[in-house]
Amino acid sequence: MNLSLFMFLFLIILFVEEMIGSPSPDEYCMTSSNSCGQEGVVIQFSFRLKHQPYLCGYPGFELSCSENNQTMLELPDSVKFLVKNIFYKSQEMIVQDPDDCLARQLPNLSLAASPFRLKSKQDFTFFNCSSDNTSSSYTESVPCLSIHGNPVYAVDSFTYVRYLDLTSCRRLYNASVPYVDGGNYIFNGSAFSLKWSKSICGSCHGGGKLCRLKINKSNSKEPQTECVKDKGILCVF
């Protein structure tokens, strides 16, 4: 290739790049990887993956990918959940304990510093016992915390503890336990729901609108979102 032709092609490439321009943060959020692997949960605003820019998600909605391409949510105090699905329109996320023993993480589970809350919950007190005689209709067995000869039981806050034989038991901790329809309490690896505030993208669902972080020119400390018709970060399926 002679020098003149090379320079001509080089100038053409520069011209095309200048015309196209670099992608905006919104465009990058839409075109960069939005899932952990091909079969992963679709990740859209309010959520973002760790490698995506800050503007791709709302504060506190950061997700990550595990080594085997599972979608993970990490909460304060090192509590981690496997994300099974996200329903953007109802603002609900289905999660489960990755080690099939949610009861082990419950002492550290505090949602006060996160944007999420348990959809349904019940307060329990956990006991480690040296006898199976404690088992009754008022106790819930927690097999994933129990070992042979030392069963662990959970007693809900509505039960009068003085009516139970806890002489062979010691109290471990109090915790809020999620439950699903039918009153099934989640102590193991079953899936349960986390919800987040409707004020985040709450008005973007109608008319196929999109949602993104708003450039805040006011003195408000809370991040704000806005609905857009064309460019933006998708808020609903």
CSV table of C-alpha atoms in Angstrom, one decimal:
chain,number,residue,atom,x,y,z
A,1,MET,CA,0.0,0.0,0.0
A,2,ASN,CA,1.5,3.4,-1.0
A,3,LEU,CA,1.8,6.2,1.5
A,4,SER,CA,-0.9,8.4,-0.2
A,5,LEU,CA,-3.6,5.6,0.0
A,6,PHE,CA,-2.6,4.8,3.6
A,7,MET,CA,-3.0,8.5,4.7
A,8,PHE,CA,-6.3,8.7,2.9
A,9,LEU,CA,-7.7,5.7,4.7
A,10,PHE,CA,-6.3,7.0,8.0
A,11,LEU,CA,-8.1,10.3,7.5
A,12,ILE,CA,-11.4,8.5,6.6
A,13,ILE,CA,-11.2,6.5,9.9
A,14,LEU,CA,-10.6,9.6,11.9
A,15,PHE,CA,-13.5,11.3,10.2
A,16,VAL,CA,-15.9,8.4,11.0
A,17,GLU,CA,-14.8,8.2,14.6
A,18,GLU,CA,-15.4,12.0,15.0
A,19,MET,CA,-18.8,11.7,13.4
A,20,ILE,CA,-19.8,8.7,15.6
A,21,GLY,CA,-18.2,10.0,18.7
A,22,SER,CA,-17.6,8.2,22.0
A,23,PRO,CA,-20.6,6.5,23.5
A,24,SER,CA,-22.4,8.5,26.3
A,25,PRO,CA,-22.7,6.9,29.8
A,26,ASP,CA,-26.3,6.0,29.0
A,27,GLU,CA,-25.3,4.3,25.7
A,28,TYR,CA,-22.5,2.4,27.4
A,29,CYS,CA,-24.9,1.1,30.1
A,30,MET,CA,-27.2,-0.2,27.4
A,31,THR,CA,-24.5,-1.8,25.3
A,32,SER,CA,-22.1,-3.1,27.8
A,33,SER,CA,-22.6,-6.5,29.5
A,34,ASN,CA,-25.9,-6.5,31.4
A,35,SER,CA,-25.9,-10.1,32.7
A,36,CYS,CA,-23.6,-12.7,34.2
A,37,GLY,CA,-23.2,-15.0,31.3
A,38,GLN,CA,-25.7,-15.7,28.5
A,39,GLU,CA,-28.3,-17.3,30.9
A,40,GLY,CA,-27.9,-14.8,33.7
A,41,VAL,CA,-30.5,-12.4,35.1
A,42,VAL,CA,-31.0,-9.3,32.9
A,43,ILE,CA,-29.5,-6.4,34.8
A,44,GLN,CA,-31.0,-2.9,34.1
A,45,PHE,CA,-31.3,0.3,36.0
A,46,SER,CA,-31.8,0.6,39.1
A,47,PHE,CA,-29.1,-2.1,39.2
A,48,ARG,CA,-25.6,-2.2,37.7
A,49,LEU,CA,-22.7,-4.6,37.6
A,50,LYS,CA,-19.5,-3.6,39.5
A,51,HIS,CA,-17.6,-3.0,36.2
A,52,GLN,CA,-20.2,-0.5,34.9
A,53,PRO,CA,-20.0,3.2,35.5
A,54,TYR,CA,-21.7,4.8,38.5
A,55,LEU,CA,-24.4,6.3,36.3
A,56,CYS,CA,-25.6,2.9,35.2
A,57,GLY,CA,-27.3,2.2,38.6
A,58,TYR,CA,-28.9,3.7,41.7
A,59,PRO,CA,-26.7,3.9,44.8
A,60,GLY,CA,-26.9,0.6,46.7
A,61,PHE,CA,-28.0,-1.5,43.7
A,62,GLU,CA,-24.6,-2.9,42.8
A,63,LEU,CA,-24.4,-6.5,41.7
A,64,SER,CA,-21.5,-8.8,40.9
A,65,CYS,CA,-20.8,-12.0,39.0
A,66,SER,CA,-19.4,-15.0,40.7
A,67,GLU,CA,-16.6,-17.2,39.2
A,68,ASN,CA,-19.3,-19.5,37.7
A,69,ASN,CA,-21.4,-16.6,36.3
A,70,GLN,CA,-24.0,-16.4,39.1
A,71,THR,CA,-25.5,-13.0,39.8
A,72,MET,CA,-24.7,-12.0,43.4
A,73,LEU,CA,-26.0,-9.3,45.7
A,74,GLU,CA,-23.7,-8.3,48.6
A,75,LEU,CA,-25.2,-6.5,51.5
A,76,PRO,CA,-23.5,-4.8,54.5
A,77,ASP,CA,-21.7,-7.1,57.0
A,78,SER,CA,-20.7,-9.5,54.2
A,79,VAL,CA,-24.2,-11.0,53.7
A,80,LYS,CA,-24.4,-12.4,50.2
A,81,PHE,CA,-27.4,-13.6,48.2
A,82,LEU,CA,-27.7,-15.4,44.9
A,83,VAL,CA,-30.1,-13.4,42.6
A,84,LYS,CA,-32.6,-15.6,40.8
A,85,ASN,CA,-34.7,-13.0,39.2
A,86,ILE,CA,-35.5,-9.3,39.1
A,87,PHE,CA,-39.0,-7.9,38.4
A,88,TYR,CA,-38.5,-4.3,37.6
A,89,LYS,CA,-42.1,-3.3,37.2
A,90,SER,CA,-43.1,-4.6,40.7
A,91,GLN,CA,-39.7,-3.6,42.1
A,92,GLU,CA,-39.1,-7.1,43.6
A,93,MET,CA,-36.0,-9.3,43.6
A,94,ILE,CA,-36.0,-13.0,44.1
A,95,VAL,CA,-32.9,-14.2,46.1
A,96,GLN,CA,-31.7,-17.2,48.0
A,97,ASP,CA,-28.8,-18.2,50.2
A,98,PRO,CA,-25.9,-19.5,48.0
A,99,ASP,CA,-25.0,-22.2,50.7
A,100,ASP,CA,-28.5,-23.4,51.3
A,101,CYS,CA,-28.5,-22.2,54.9
A,102,LEU,CA,-30.0,-18.7,55.3
A,103,ALA,CA,-30.2,-19.1,59.1
A,104,ARG,CA,-26.4,-18.9,59.2
A,105,GLN,CA,-26.4,-15.4,57.7
A,106,LEU,CA,-29.4,-14.1,59.6
A,107,PRO,CA,-27.5,-12.7,62.6
A,108,ASN,CA,-25.6,-10.4,60.3
A,109,LEU,CA,-28.6,-9.5,58.0
A,110,SER,CA,-29.4,-5.9,58.5
A,111,LEU,CA,-31.2,-4.1,55.7
A,112,ALA,CA,-31.2,-0.7,57.5
A,113,ALA,CA,-28.3,0.5,55.4
A,114,SER,CA,-29.5,-0.9,52.1
A,115,PRO,CA,-32.4,0.2,49.9
A,116,PHE,CA,-34.1,-3.2,50.3
A,117,ARG,CA,-36.6,-4.7,52.7
A,118,LEU,CA,-38.0,-8.2,53.2
A,119,LYS,CA,-41.4,-8.6,51.5
A,120,SER,CA,-42.7,-10.7,54.4
A,121,LYS,CA,-41.0,-11.5,57.7
A,122,GLN,CA,-41.5,-12.8,61.2
A,123,ASP,CA,-39.2,-12.4,64.2
A,124,PHE,CA,-37.7,-15.6,65.7
A,125,THR,CA,-35.4,-16.5,68.6
A,126,PHE,CA,-32.9,-19.3,67.8
A,127,PHE,CA,-31.9,-21.9,70.4
A,128,ASN,CA,-29.2,-24.6,70.4
A,129,CYS,CA,-30.4,-27.6,72.5
A,130,SER,CA,-28.8,-30.7,73.8
A,131,SER,CA,-32.0,-32.7,73.6
A,132,ASP,CA,-34.6,-33.5,71.0
A,133,ASN,CA,-37.3,-33.2,73.7
A,134,THR,CA,-37.6,-29.5,72.9
A,135,SER,CA,-39.3,-30.2,69.6
A,136,SER,CA,-42.9,-29.3,69.5
A,137,SER,CA,-45.6,-27.7,67.4
A,138,TYR,CA,-44.3,-24.3,68.6
A,139,THR,CA,-40.8,-24.7,67.4
A,140,GLU,CA,-39.2,-24.8,63.9
A,141,SER,CA,-36.4,-27.2,63.3
A,142,VAL,CA,-33.3,-25.7,61.6
A,143,PRO,CA,-31.4,-28.7,60.2
A,144,CYS,CA,-28.7,-26.8,58.4
A,145,LEU,CA,-27.5,-25.4,61.8
A,146,SER,CA,-28.0,-28.6,63.7
A,147,ILE,CA,-25.5,-31.4,64.4
A,148,HIS,CA,-26.1,-34.8,65.9
A,149,GLY,CA,-27.2,-34.5,69.5
A,150,ASN,CA,-27.4,-30.7,69.3
A,151,PRO,CA,-30.5,-29.7,67.3
A,152,VAL,CA,-31.2,-26.0,66.6
A,153,TYR,CA,-34.8,-24.7,66.9
A,154,ALA,CA,-36.4,-21.3,66.1
A,155,VAL,CA,-39.3,-20.0,68.2
A,156,ASP,CA,-41.4,-17.2,66.7
A,157,SER,CA,-42.1,-14.0,68.7
A,158,PHE,CA,-45.8,-14.9,69.2
A,159,THR,CA,-45.0,-18.0,71.2
A,160,TYR,CA,-44.8,-17.8,75.0
A,161,VAL,CA,-41.3,-19.2,75.6
A,162,ARG,CA,-42.3,-20.1,79.2
A,163,TYR,CA,-44.6,-22.7,77.8
A,164,LEU,CA,-41.7,-24.6,76.2
A,165,ASP,CA,-39.2,-26.9,77.8
A,166,LEU,CA,-35.9,-25.1,77.1
A,167,THR,CA,-34.0,-26.4,80.0
A,168,SER,CA,-31.5,-28.1,77.7
A,169,CYS,CA,-31.1,-25.1,75.4
A,170,ARG,CA,-29.1,-21.9,75.2
A,171,ARG,CA,-30.3,-18.9,73.2
A,172,LEU,CA,-28.3,-18.1,70.1
A,173,TYR,CA,-29.7,-14.9,68.6
A,174,ASN,CA,-32.9,-13.1,67.5
A,175,ALA,CA,-33.5,-12.5,63.8
A,176,SER,CA,-36.2,-11.6,61.3
A,177,VAL,CA,-36.9,-14.6,59.1
A,178,PRO,CA,-38.5,-14.2,55.6
A,179,TYR,CA,-41.5,-16.3,54.7
A,180,VAL,CA,-43.4,-17.0,51.5
A,181,ASP,CA,-47.0,-17.5,50.6
A,182,GLY,CA,-48.5,-20.3,52.8
A,183,GLY,CA,-46.5,-19.2,55.8
A,184,ASN,CA,-43.4,-21.2,55.0
A,185,TYR,CA,-40.5,-19.7,56.8
A,186,ILE,CA,-37.1,-19.7,55.0
A,187,PHE,CA,-34.2,-21.1,57.1
A,188,ASN,CA,-32.4,-22.9,54.3
A,189,GLY,CA,-31.8,-22.2,50.6
A,190,SER,CA,-35.3,-21.6,49.4
A,191,ALA,CA,-35.9,-18.4,47.5
A,192,PHE,CA,-37.6,-15.4,49.0
A,193,SER,CA,-38.4,-11.8,48.0
A,194,LEU,CA,-36.7,-8.4,48.6
A,195,LYS,CA,-38.5,-5.2,47.7
A,196,TRP,CA,-37.2,-1.7,47.1
A,197,SER,CA,-38.8,1.7,47.3
A,198,LYS,CA,-41.4,2.7,44.6
A,199,SER,CA,-39.9,6.2,44.6
A,200,ILE,CA,-37.0,4.9,42.5
A,201,CYS,CA,-38.2,5.0,38.9
A,202,GLY,CA,-41.8,4.6,40.2
A,203,SER,CA,-43.3,6.8,37.5
A,204,CYS,CA,-41.3,5.4,34.5
A,205,HIS,CA,-43.4,2.2,34.0
A,206,GLY,CA,-46.1,3.8,31.8
A,207,GLY,CA,-45.8,4.3,28.1
A,208,GLY,CA,-42.7,2.3,27.7
A,209,LYS,CA,-40.5,5.0,29.3
A,210,LEU,CA,-36.9,4.5,30.4
A,211,CYS,CA,-35.3,5.5,33.6
A,212,ARG,CA,-31.9,6.9,34.5
A,213,LEU,CA,-30.1,9.0,37.2
A,214,LYS,CA,-30.9,12.7,37.0
A,215,ILE,CA,-28.2,15.2,36.9
A,216,ASN,CA,-29.0,16.9,40.2
A,217,LYS,CA,-28.4,20.7,40.1
A,218,SER,CA,-30.2,21.2,43.4
A,219,ASN,CA,-28.8,20.9,46.9
A,220,SER,CA,-30.7,17.6,47.5
A,221,LYS,CA,-28.5,14.9,49.0
A,222,GLU,CA,-30.7,12.1,47.7
A,223,PRO,CA,-30.0,10.9,44.2
A,224,GLN,CA,-33.0,11.5,41.9
A,225,THR,CA,-34.1,9.6,38.8
A,226,GLU,CA,-35.9,10.8,35.7
A,227,CYS,CA,-38.0,9.2,32.9
A,228,VAL,CA,-36.9,9.6,29.3
A,229,LYS,CA,-38.4,8.6,26.0
A,230,ASP,CA,-35.4,7.7,24.0
A,231,LYS,CA,-31.9,7.5,25.6
A,232,GLY,CA,-31.6,6.2,29.1
A,233,ILE,CA,-31.4,3.0,31.1
A,234,LEU,CA,-34.2,0.6,30.9
A,235,CYS,CA,-36.3,0.4,34.1
A,236,VAL,CA,-38.9,-2.3,33.2
A,237,PHE,CA,-39.0,-5.5,31.2
